[in-house]
């Protein structure tokens, strides 16, 4: 695909996302099922083939995409001067977001137009060069996904605006706000809840096997052997997407070497990949593979499509290491399982390791950032300040199974059915001595891509731990 085709594909992907967002809410029955199938297929869209496929899909979408294709405006569309807000599609689970958008449309006279994307498509659409058309507000993970736009002048400095609204800054966990700082300045506000990576497990399977959830790596290895012998995949791994495997490597590195080692890797410091804890962590990953921890289908399971999560819910797998968003996914797709048999514990410790058992790996939060070149910059900043700590928005996060990144969460949990998990995840985040951003988000895209490729090879036993370290050290 040449540069012109790439630009066309990205523009079409944006148009399709906007068209899909413009669809009316599905009624009960067959139409709702059709829309859900459409949504799932849209999330699986691969940008590599978008230049060809999007033209066909665009023709289908044209009848509902008027406001985005220059056709007859939809009466439900925001006015022509609208703040374009781009997020991942999981944002749709927060009913408070739509409520706040509607309120801002009504009260400010400036519309907010939400476009949502699947994970892989979103990363491609936001890749350099900056997309055209560009969003006014966009979701990001902090780390390199925020530092790049800051350096390119596509992120508005929110430091002074937030300082003038102490009720906003004072409500949020300082450790989460730190994830949106670049060179000491603030460029984002948390859109999601706190997202530590934890170990989820199937309570009934563990009870049937007479096991307690693993607290140490030795416990984990023992559980792997037991479940393998019982014909159950011990750990659901969405190896069809490379990033879930990286969570094991990052956590084991932290547990073995401590937060300083993890931080050195995340910051891309010279010599970071040569630290002994990394090679030892890579060896433990391969030990899990050789014990059959991930079964025979890890290379084809995907997370975005729900494959790995379903295998945990239906009892084909006993555990899954995943970000706290897994709770919301299970709550959304299988609420009975989430309420009855879904359990969770922190990622296991490693005997003799230098890491603190309370250290976390994950995503402190996903952030909303305003494009510094937006013609609606002032309005967009105002929208963020009104939204992210509002009662309706925070309550919406809780309804979606997320854990708001606020200091005082307990009063919001009264009478809520998901309070146990919220207390667990919030307690981890509030008490963590270190909260390391997952490496594929912390590192620049080229290095992250190499890391994901090499991690996949490591888990397929195609390279040794030493070869993995050497390959990554060569990236700088």
mmCIF file of N, CA and C in Angstrom, residues 12-110:
data_model
loop_
_atom_site.group_PDB
_atom_site.id
_atom_site.type_symbol
_atom_site.label_atom_id
_atom_site.label_comp_id
_atom_site.label_asym_id
_atom_site.label_seq_id
_atom_site.Cartn_x
_atom_site.Cartn_y
_atom_site.Cartn_z
ATOM 1 N N UNK A 12 -11.148 6.656 5.058
ATOM 2 C CA UNK A 12 -12.341 5.832 4.945
ATOM 3 C C UNK A 12 -12.673 5.147 6.266
ATOM 4 N N UNK A 13 -11.635 4.724 6.993
ATOM 5 C CA UNK A 13 -11.875 4.106 8.294
ATOM 6 C C UNK A 13 -12.539 5.085 9.246
ATOM 7 N N UNK A 14 -12.092 6.344 9.199
ATOM 8 C CA UNK A 14 -12.712 7.368 10.036
ATOM 9 C C UNK A 14 -14.171 7.581 9.623
ATOM 10 N N UNK A 15 -14.405 7.675 8.320
ATOM 11 C CA UNK A 15 -15.761 7.890 7.835
ATOM 12 C C UNK A 15 -16.676 6.754 8.250
ATOM 13 N N UNK A 16 -16.200 5.522 8.132
ATOM 14 C CA UNK A 16 -17.015 4.372 8.518
ATOM 15 C C UNK A 16 -17.302 4.374 10.007
ATOM 16 N N UNK A 17 -16.305 4.732 10.806
ATOM 17 C CA UNK A 17 -16.534 4.802 12.249
ATOM 18 C C UNK A 17 -17.598 5.841 12.575
ATOM 19 N N UNK A 18 -17.530 6.981 11.891
ATOM 20 C CA UNK A 18 -18.525 8.027 12.128
ATOM 21 C C UNK A 18 -19.900 7.583 11.632
ATOM 22 N N UNK A 19 -19.929 6.881 10.508
ATOM 23 C CA UNK A 19 -21.205 6.405 9.987
ATOM 24 C C UNK A 19 -21.828 5.394 10.932
ATOM 25 N N UNK A 20 -21.012 4.481 11.455
ATOM 26 C CA UNK A 20 -21.533 3.479 12.376
ATOM 27 C C UNK A 20 -22.054 4.120 13.645
ATOM 28 N N UNK A 21 -21.355 5.153 14.110
ATOM 29 C CA UNK A 21 -21.802 5.857 15.312
ATOM 30 C C UNK A 21 -23.136 6.562 15.064
ATOM 31 N N UNK A 22 -23.374 6.970 13.831
ATOM 32 C CA UNK A 22 -24.614 7.678 13.515
ATOM 33 C C UNK A 22 -25.823 6.767 13.428
ATOM 34 N N UNK A 23 -25.588 5.449 13.388
ATOM 35 C CA UNK A 23 -26.726 4.532 13.338
ATOM 36 C C UNK A 23 -27.615 4.707 14.563
ATOM 37 N N UNK A 24 -28.915 4.628 14.399
ATOM 38 C CA UNK A 24 -29.793 4.721 15.573
ATOM 39 C C UNK A 24 -29.608 3.502 16.457
ATOM 40 N N UNK A 25 -29.928 3.657 17.738
ATOM 41 C CA UNK A 25 -29.824 2.555 18.673
ATOM 42 C C UNK A 25 -30.702 1.399 18.246
ATOM 43 N N UNK A 26 -30.222 0.152 18.384
ATOM 44 C CA UNK A 26 -30.974 -1.000 17.890
ATOM 45 C C UNK A 26 -32.176 -1.294 18.771
ATOM 46 N N UNK A 27 -33.329 -1.582 18.166
ATOM 47 C CA UNK A 27 -34.469 -2.041 18.953
ATOM 48 C C UNK A 27 -34.276 -3.494 19.338
ATOM 49 N N UNK A 28 -35.142 -4.003 20.173
ATOM 50 C CA UNK A 28 -35.088 -5.408 20.532
ATOM 51 C C UNK A 28 -35.390 -6.253 19.308
ATOM 52 N N UNK A 29 -34.860 -7.469 19.285
ATOM 53 C CA UNK A 29 -35.200 -8.402 18.222
ATOM 54 C C UNK A 29 -34.158 -8.475 17.140
ATOM 55 N N UNK A 30 -34.632 -8.795 15.912
ATOM 56 C CA UNK A 30 -33.709 -9.134 14.836
ATOM 57 C C UNK A 30 -32.816 -7.964 14.447
ATOM 58 N N UNK A 31 -33.353 -6.754 14.381
ATOM 59 C CA UNK A 31 -32.533 -5.621 13.984
ATOM 60 C C UNK A 31 -31.400 -5.399 14.959
ATOM 61 N N UNK A 32 -31.673 -5.578 16.251
ATOM 62 C CA UNK A 32 -30.612 -5.450 17.247
ATOM 63 C C UNK A 32 -29.514 -6.467 17.017
ATOM 64 N N UNK A 33 -29.904 -7.690 16.665
ATOM 65 C CA UNK A 33 -28.897 -8.723 16.410
ATOM 66 C C UNK A 33 -28.061 -8.377 15.199
ATOM 67 N N UNK A 34 -28.700 -7.829 14.156
ATOM 68 C CA UNK A 34 -27.944 -7.429 12.969
ATOM 69 C C UNK A 34 -26.930 -6.348 13.320
ATOM 70 N N UNK A 35 -27.386 -5.353 14.113
ATOM 71 C CA UNK A 35 -26.467 -4.275 14.467
ATOM 72 C C UNK A 35 -25.291 -4.796 15.290
ATOM 73 N N UNK A 36 -25.577 -5.758 16.199
ATOM 74 C CA UNK A 36 -24.485 -6.290 17.009
ATOM 75 C C UNK A 36 -23.481 -7.028 16.136
ATOM 76 N N UNK A 37 -23.994 -7.765 15.135
ATOM 77 C CA UNK A 37 -23.060 -8.441 14.223
ATOM 78 C C UNK A 37 -22.248 -7.415 13.443
ATOM 79 N N UNK A 38 -22.893 -6.335 13.021
ATOM 80 C CA UNK A 38 -22.169 -5.279 12.315
ATOM 81 C C UNK A 38 -21.074 -4.686 13.186
ATOM 82 N N UNK A 39 -21.411 -4.419 14.442
ATOM 83 C CA UNK A 39 -20.429 -3.851 15.367
ATOM 84 C C UNK A 39 -19.235 -4.778 15.534
ATOM 85 N N UNK A 40 -19.518 -6.077 15.690
ATOM 86 C CA UNK A 40 -18.398 -7.007 15.869
ATOM 87 C C UNK A 40 -17.514 -7.031 14.634
ATOM 88 N N UNK A 41 -18.128 -7.039 13.471
ATOM 89 C CA UNK A 41 -17.324 -7.062 12.244
ATOM 90 C C UNK A 41 -16.529 -5.774 12.083
ATOM 91 N N UNK A 42 -17.147 -4.662 12.459
ATOM 92 C CA UNK A 42 -16.414 -3.389 12.355
ATOM 93 C C UNK A 42 -15.178 -3.401 13.238
ATOM 94 N N UNK A 43 -15.293 -3.994 14.443
ATOM 95 C CA UNK A 43 -14.139 -4.037 15.339
ATOM 96 C C UNK A 43 -13.016 -4.893 14.770
ATOM 97 N N UNK A 44 -13.376 -5.863 13.923
ATOM 98 C CA UNK A 44 -12.354 -6.760 13.373
ATOM 99 C C UNK A 44 -11.727 -6.237 12.082
ATOM 100 N N UNK A 45 -12.190 -5.075 11.634
ATOM 101 C CA UNK A 45 -11.679 -4.508 10.384
ATOM 102 C C UNK A 45 -10.167 -4.384 10.405
ATOM 103 N N UNK A 46 -9.511 -4.786 9.385
ATOM 104 C CA UNK A 46 -8.068 -4.664 9.285
ATOM 105 C C UNK A 46 -7.736 -3.559 8.309
ATOM 106 N N UNK A 47 -6.981 -2.579 8.789
ATOM 107 C CA UNK A 47 -6.644 -1.425 7.967
ATOM 108 C C UNK A 47 -5.807 -1.793 6.758
ATOM 109 N N UNK A 48 -5.130 -2.941 6.790
ATOM 110 C CA UNK A 48 -4.289 -3.339 5.665
ATOM 111 C C UNK A 48 -5.118 -3.535 4.410
ATOM 112 N N UNK A 49 -6.402 -3.929 4.570
ATOM 113 C CA UNK A 49 -7.243 -4.141 3.402
ATOM 114 C C UNK A 49 -8.306 -3.075 3.260
ATOM 115 N N UNK A 50 -8.191 -2.028 4.049
ATOM 116 C CA UNK A 50 -9.271 -1.040 4.078
ATOM 117 C C UNK A 50 -9.426 -0.301 2.762
ATOM 118 N N UNK A 51 -8.334 -0.068 2.022
ATOM 119 C CA UNK A 51 -8.435 0.697 0.782
ATOM 120 C C UNK A 51 -9.380 0.026 -0.196
ATOM 121 N N UNK A 52 -9.374 -1.328 -0.208
ATOM 122 C CA UNK A 52 -10.272 -2.045 -1.096
ATOM 123 C C UNK A 52 -11.648 -2.235 -0.471
ATOM 124 N N UNK A 53 -11.663 -2.714 0.775
ATOM 125 C CA UNK A 53 -12.920 -3.097 1.410
ATOM 126 C C UNK A 53 -13.787 -1.903 1.777
ATOM 127 N N UNK A 54 -13.150 -0.797 2.153
ATOM 128 C CA UNK A 54 -13.934 0.329 2.657
ATOM 129 C C UNK A 54 -14.831 0.927 1.582
ATOM 130 N N UNK A 55 -14.404 0.847 0.318
ATOM 131 C CA UNK A 55 -15.234 1.404 -0.746
ATOM 132 C C UNK A 55 -16.576 0.679 -0.814
ATOM 133 N N UNK A 56 -16.536 -0.667 -0.666
ATOM 134 C CA UNK A 56 -17.770 -1.438 -0.678
ATOM 135 C C UNK A 56 -18.618 -1.092 0.537
ATOM 136 N N UNK A 57 -17.969 -1.084 1.711
ATOM 137 C CA UNK A 57 -18.712 -0.801 2.942
ATOM 138 C C UNK A 57 -19.255 0.614 2.938
ATOM 139 N N UNK A 58 -18.513 1.537 2.314
ATOM 140 C CA UNK A 58 -18.950 2.934 2.301
ATOM 141 C C UNK A 58 -20.251 3.089 1.538
ATOM 142 N N UNK A 59 -20.382 2.329 0.454
ATOM 143 C CA UNK A 59 -21.619 2.405 -0.307
ATOM 144 C C UNK A 59 -22.799 1.962 0.547
ATOM 145 N N UNK A 60 -22.590 0.905 1.337
ATOM 146 C CA UNK A 60 -23.646 0.417 2.226
ATOM 147 C C UNK A 60 -23.968 1.427 3.305
ATOM 148 N N UNK A 61 -22.897 2.068 3.831
ATOM 149 C CA UNK A 61 -23.086 2.989 4.955
ATOM 150 C C UNK A 61 -23.642 4.339 4.530
ATOM 151 N N UNK A 62 -23.606 4.639 3.230
ATOM 152 C CA UNK A 62 -23.924 5.998 2.787
ATOM 153 C C UNK A 62 -25.315 6.446 3.203
ATOM 154 N N UNK A 63 -26.257 5.521 3.252
ATOM 155 C CA UNK A 63 -27.623 5.913 3.578
ATOM 156 C C UNK A 63 -27.775 6.409 4.999
ATOM 157 N N UNK A 64 -26.831 6.027 5.892
ATOM 158 C CA UNK A 64 -26.922 6.485 7.280
ATOM 159 C C UNK A 64 -25.791 7.410 7.651
ATOM 160 N N UNK A 65 -24.912 7.726 6.684
ATOM 161 C CA UNK A 65 -23.714 8.502 7.010
ATOM 162 C C UNK A 65 -23.786 9.919 6.493
ATOM 163 N N UNK A 66 -24.989 10.407 6.220
ATOM 164 C CA UNK A 66 -25.141 11.724 5.627
ATOM 165 C C UNK A 66 -24.317 12.825 6.214
ATOM 166 N N UNK A 67 -24.361 13.037 7.520
ATOM 167 C CA UNK A 67 -23.646 14.189 8.074
ATOM 168 C C UNK A 67 -22.156 14.108 7.903
ATOM 169 N N UNK A 68 -21.610 12.931 7.575
ATOM 170 C CA UNK A 68 -20.164 12.772 7.462
ATOM 171 C C UNK A 68 -19.712 12.687 6.007
ATOM 172 N N UNK A 69 -20.660 12.473 5.070
ATOM 173 C CA UNK A 69 -20.288 12.328 3.668
ATOM 174 C C UNK A 69 -20.796 13.505 2.830
ATOM 175 N N UNK A 70 -21.248 14.560 3.490
ATOM 176 C CA UNK A 70 -21.731 15.723 2.768
ATOM 177 C C UNK A 70 -23.112 15.538 2.193
ATOM 178 N N UNK A 71 -23.862 14.537 2.656
ATOM 179 C CA UNK A 71 -25.208 14.301 2.158
ATOM 180 C C UNK A 71 -26.217 15.010 3.057
ATOM 181 N N UNK A 72 -27.489 14.642 2.927
ATOM 182 C CA UNK A 72 -28.533 15.312 3.703
ATOM 183 C C UNK A 72 -28.282 15.121 5.195
ATOM 184 N N UNK A 73 -28.244 16.196 6.003
ATOM 185 C CA UNK A 73 -27.941 16.062 7.425
ATOM 186 C C UNK A 73 -28.984 15.233 8.152
ATOM 187 N N UNK A 74 -28.510 14.461 9.108
ATOM 188 C CA UNK A 74 -29.412 13.714 9.986
ATOM 189 C C UNK A 74 -29.929 14.644 11.069
ATOM 190 N N UNK A 75 -31.210 14.554 11.422
ATOM 191 C CA UNK A 75 -31.724 15.440 12.468
ATOM 192 C C UNK A 75 -31.060 15.190 13.812
ATOM 193 N N UNK A 76 -30.467 13.989 14.003
ATOM 194 C CA UNK A 76 -29.827 13.692 15.283
ATOM 195 C C UNK A 76 -28.372 14.132 15.320
ATOM 196 N N UNK A 77 -27.830 14.605 14.196
ATOM 197 C CA UNK A 77 -26.411 14.952 14.145
ATOM 198 C C UNK A 77 -26.160 16.268 14.855
ATOM 199 N N UNK A 78 -24.945 16.442 15.406
ATOM 200 C CA UNK A 78 -24.615 17.730 16.003
ATOM 201 C C UNK A 78 -24.508 18.810 14.930
ATOM 202 N N UNK A 79 -24.553 20.077 15.314
ATOM 203 C CA UNK A 79 -24.454 21.151 14.324
ATOM 204 C C UNK A 79 -23.115 21.129 13.612
ATOM 205 N N UNK A 80 -23.039 21.884 12.458
ATOM 206 C CA UNK A 80 -21.812 21.864 11.699
ATOM 207 C C UNK A 80 -20.652 22.310 12.566
ATOM 208 N N UNK A 81 -20.496 23.117 13.337
ATOM 209 C CA UNK A 81 -19.331 23.382 14.185
ATOM 210 C C UNK A 81 -19.351 22.459 15.374
ATOM 211 N N UNK A 82 -18.723 21.310 15.225
ATOM 212 C CA UNK A 82 -18.797 20.282 16.259
ATOM 213 C C UNK A 82 -17.408 19.847 16.688
ATOM 214 N N UNK A 83 -17.281 19.525 17.970
ATOM 215 C CA UNK A 83 -16.054 18.929 18.510
ATOM 216 C C UNK A 83 -16.042 17.458 18.115
ATOM 217 N N UNK A 84 -15.030 17.043 17.360
ATOM 218 C CA UNK A 84 -14.896 15.638 16.992
ATOM 219 C C UNK A 84 -14.138 14.902 18.085
ATOM 220 N N UNK A 85 -14.790 13.918 18.692
ATOM 221 C CA UNK A 85 -14.233 13.128 19.779
ATOM 222 C C UNK A 85 -14.013 11.709 19.288
ATOM 223 N N UNK A 86 -12.750 11.243 19.308
ATOM 224 C CA UNK A 86 -12.399 9.904 18.848
ATOM 225 C C UNK A 86 -11.991 9.054 20.040
ATOM 226 N N UNK A 87 -12.597 7.872 20.142
ATOM 227 C CA UNK A 87 -12.275 6.963 21.231
ATOM 228 C C UNK A 87 -12.278 5.523 20.729
ATOM 229 N N UNK A 88 -11.803 4.621 21.588
ATOM 230 C CA UNK A 88 -11.991 3.203 21.348
ATOM 231 C C UNK A 88 -13.463 2.845 21.525
ATOM 232 N N UNK A 89 -13.889 1.750 20.889
ATOM 233 C CA UNK A 89 -15.316 1.443 20.908
ATOM 234 C C UNK A 89 -15.834 1.025 22.279
ATOM 235 N N UNK A 90 -14.953 0.627 23.189
ATOM 236 C CA UNK A 90 -15.431 0.253 24.519
ATOM 237 C C UNK A 90 -15.989 1.458 25.281
ATOM 238 N N UNK A 91 -15.691 2.664 24.804
ATOM 239 C CA UNK A 91 -16.242 3.861 25.452
ATOM 240 C C UNK A 91 -17.760 3.853 25.426
ATOM 241 N N UNK A 92 -18.339 3.144 24.464
ATOM 242 C CA UNK A 92 -19.790 3.109 24.339
ATOM 243 C C UNK A 92 -20.461 2.414 25.527
ATOM 244 N N UNK A 93 -19.670 1.676 26.312
ATOM 245 C CA UNK A 93 -20.263 0.997 27.467
ATOM 246 C C UNK A 93 -20.549 1.950 28.619
ATOM 247 N N UNK A 94 -19.956 3.140 28.589
ATOM 248 C CA UNK A 94 -20.175 4.107 29.666
ATOM 249 C C UNK A 94 -21.373 4.982 29.318
ATOM 250 N N UNK A 95 -22.535 4.741 29.935
ATOM 251 C CA UNK A 95 -23.705 5.559 29.593
ATOM 252 C C UNK A 95 -23.534 7.015 30.002
ATOM 253 N N UNK A 96 -22.623 7.278 30.934
ATOM 254 C CA UNK A 96 -22.384 8.651 31.340
ATOM 255 C C UNK A 96 -21.730 9.490 30.268
ATOM 256 N N UNK A 97 -20.971 8.854 29.361
ATOM 257 C CA UNK A 97 -20.331 9.617 28.287
ATOM 258 C C UNK A 97 -21.388 10.196 27.360
ATOM 259 N N UNK A 98 -22.337 9.375 26.937
ATOM 260 C CA UNK A 98 -23.389 9.885 26.055
ATOM 261 C C UNK A 98 -24.214 10.949 26.761
ATOM 262 N N UNK A 99 -24.476 10.752 28.031
ATOM 263 C CA UNK A 99 -25.231 11.740 28.802
ATOM 264 C C UNK A 99 -24.515 13.087 28.819
ATOM 265 N N UNK A 100 -23.192 13.071 29.047
ATOM 266 C CA UNK A 100 -22.417 14.313 29.106
ATOM 267 C C UNK A 100 -22.308 14.963 27.733
ATOM 268 N N UNK A 101 -22.210 14.142 26.680
ATOM 269 C CA UNK A 101 -22.191 14.691 25.327
ATOM 270 C C UNK A 101 -23.510 15.406 25.032
ATOM 271 N N UNK A 102 -24.608 14.739 25.357
ATOM 272 C CA UNK A 102 -25.920 15.342 25.111
ATOM 273 C C UNK A 102 -26.083 16.638 25.911
ATOM 274 N N UNK A 103 -25.605 16.628 27.174
ATOM 275 C CA UNK A 103 -25.724 17.818 28.006
ATOM 276 C C UNK A 103 -24.893 18.962 27.442
ATOM 277 N N UNK A 104 -23.706 18.657 26.941
ATOM 278 C CA UNK A 104 -22.854 19.717 26.392
ATOM 279 C C UNK A 104 -23.456 20.256 25.101
ATOM 280 N N UNK A 105 -23.986 19.351 24.288
ATOM 281 C CA UNK A 105 -24.667 19.801 23.065
ATOM 282 C C UNK A 105 -25.783 20.776 23.403
ATOM 283 N N UNK A 106 -26.510 20.442 24.459
ATOM 284 C CA UNK A 106 -27.686 21.237 24.825
ATOM 285 C C UNK A 106 -27.308 22.565 25.478
ATOM 286 N N UNK A 107 -26.279 22.546 26.327
ATOM 287 C CA UNK A 107 -25.995 23.713 27.160
ATOM 288 C C UNK A 107 -24.996 24.692 26.557
ATOM 289 N N UNK A 108 -24.107 24.195 25.682
ATOM 290 C CA UNK A 108 -23.022 25.064 25.225
ATOM 291 C C UNK A 108 -23.253 25.635 23.838
ATOM 292 N N UNK A 109 -24.129 25.016 23.054
ATOM 293 C CA UNK A 109 -24.319 25.457 21.682
ATOM 294 C C UNK A 109 -23.288 24.909 20.722
ATOM 295 N N UNK A 110 -22.330 24.106 21.224
ATOM 296 C CA UNK A 110 -21.330 23.453 20.374
ATOM 297 C C UNK A 110 -21.555 21.952 20.468
#
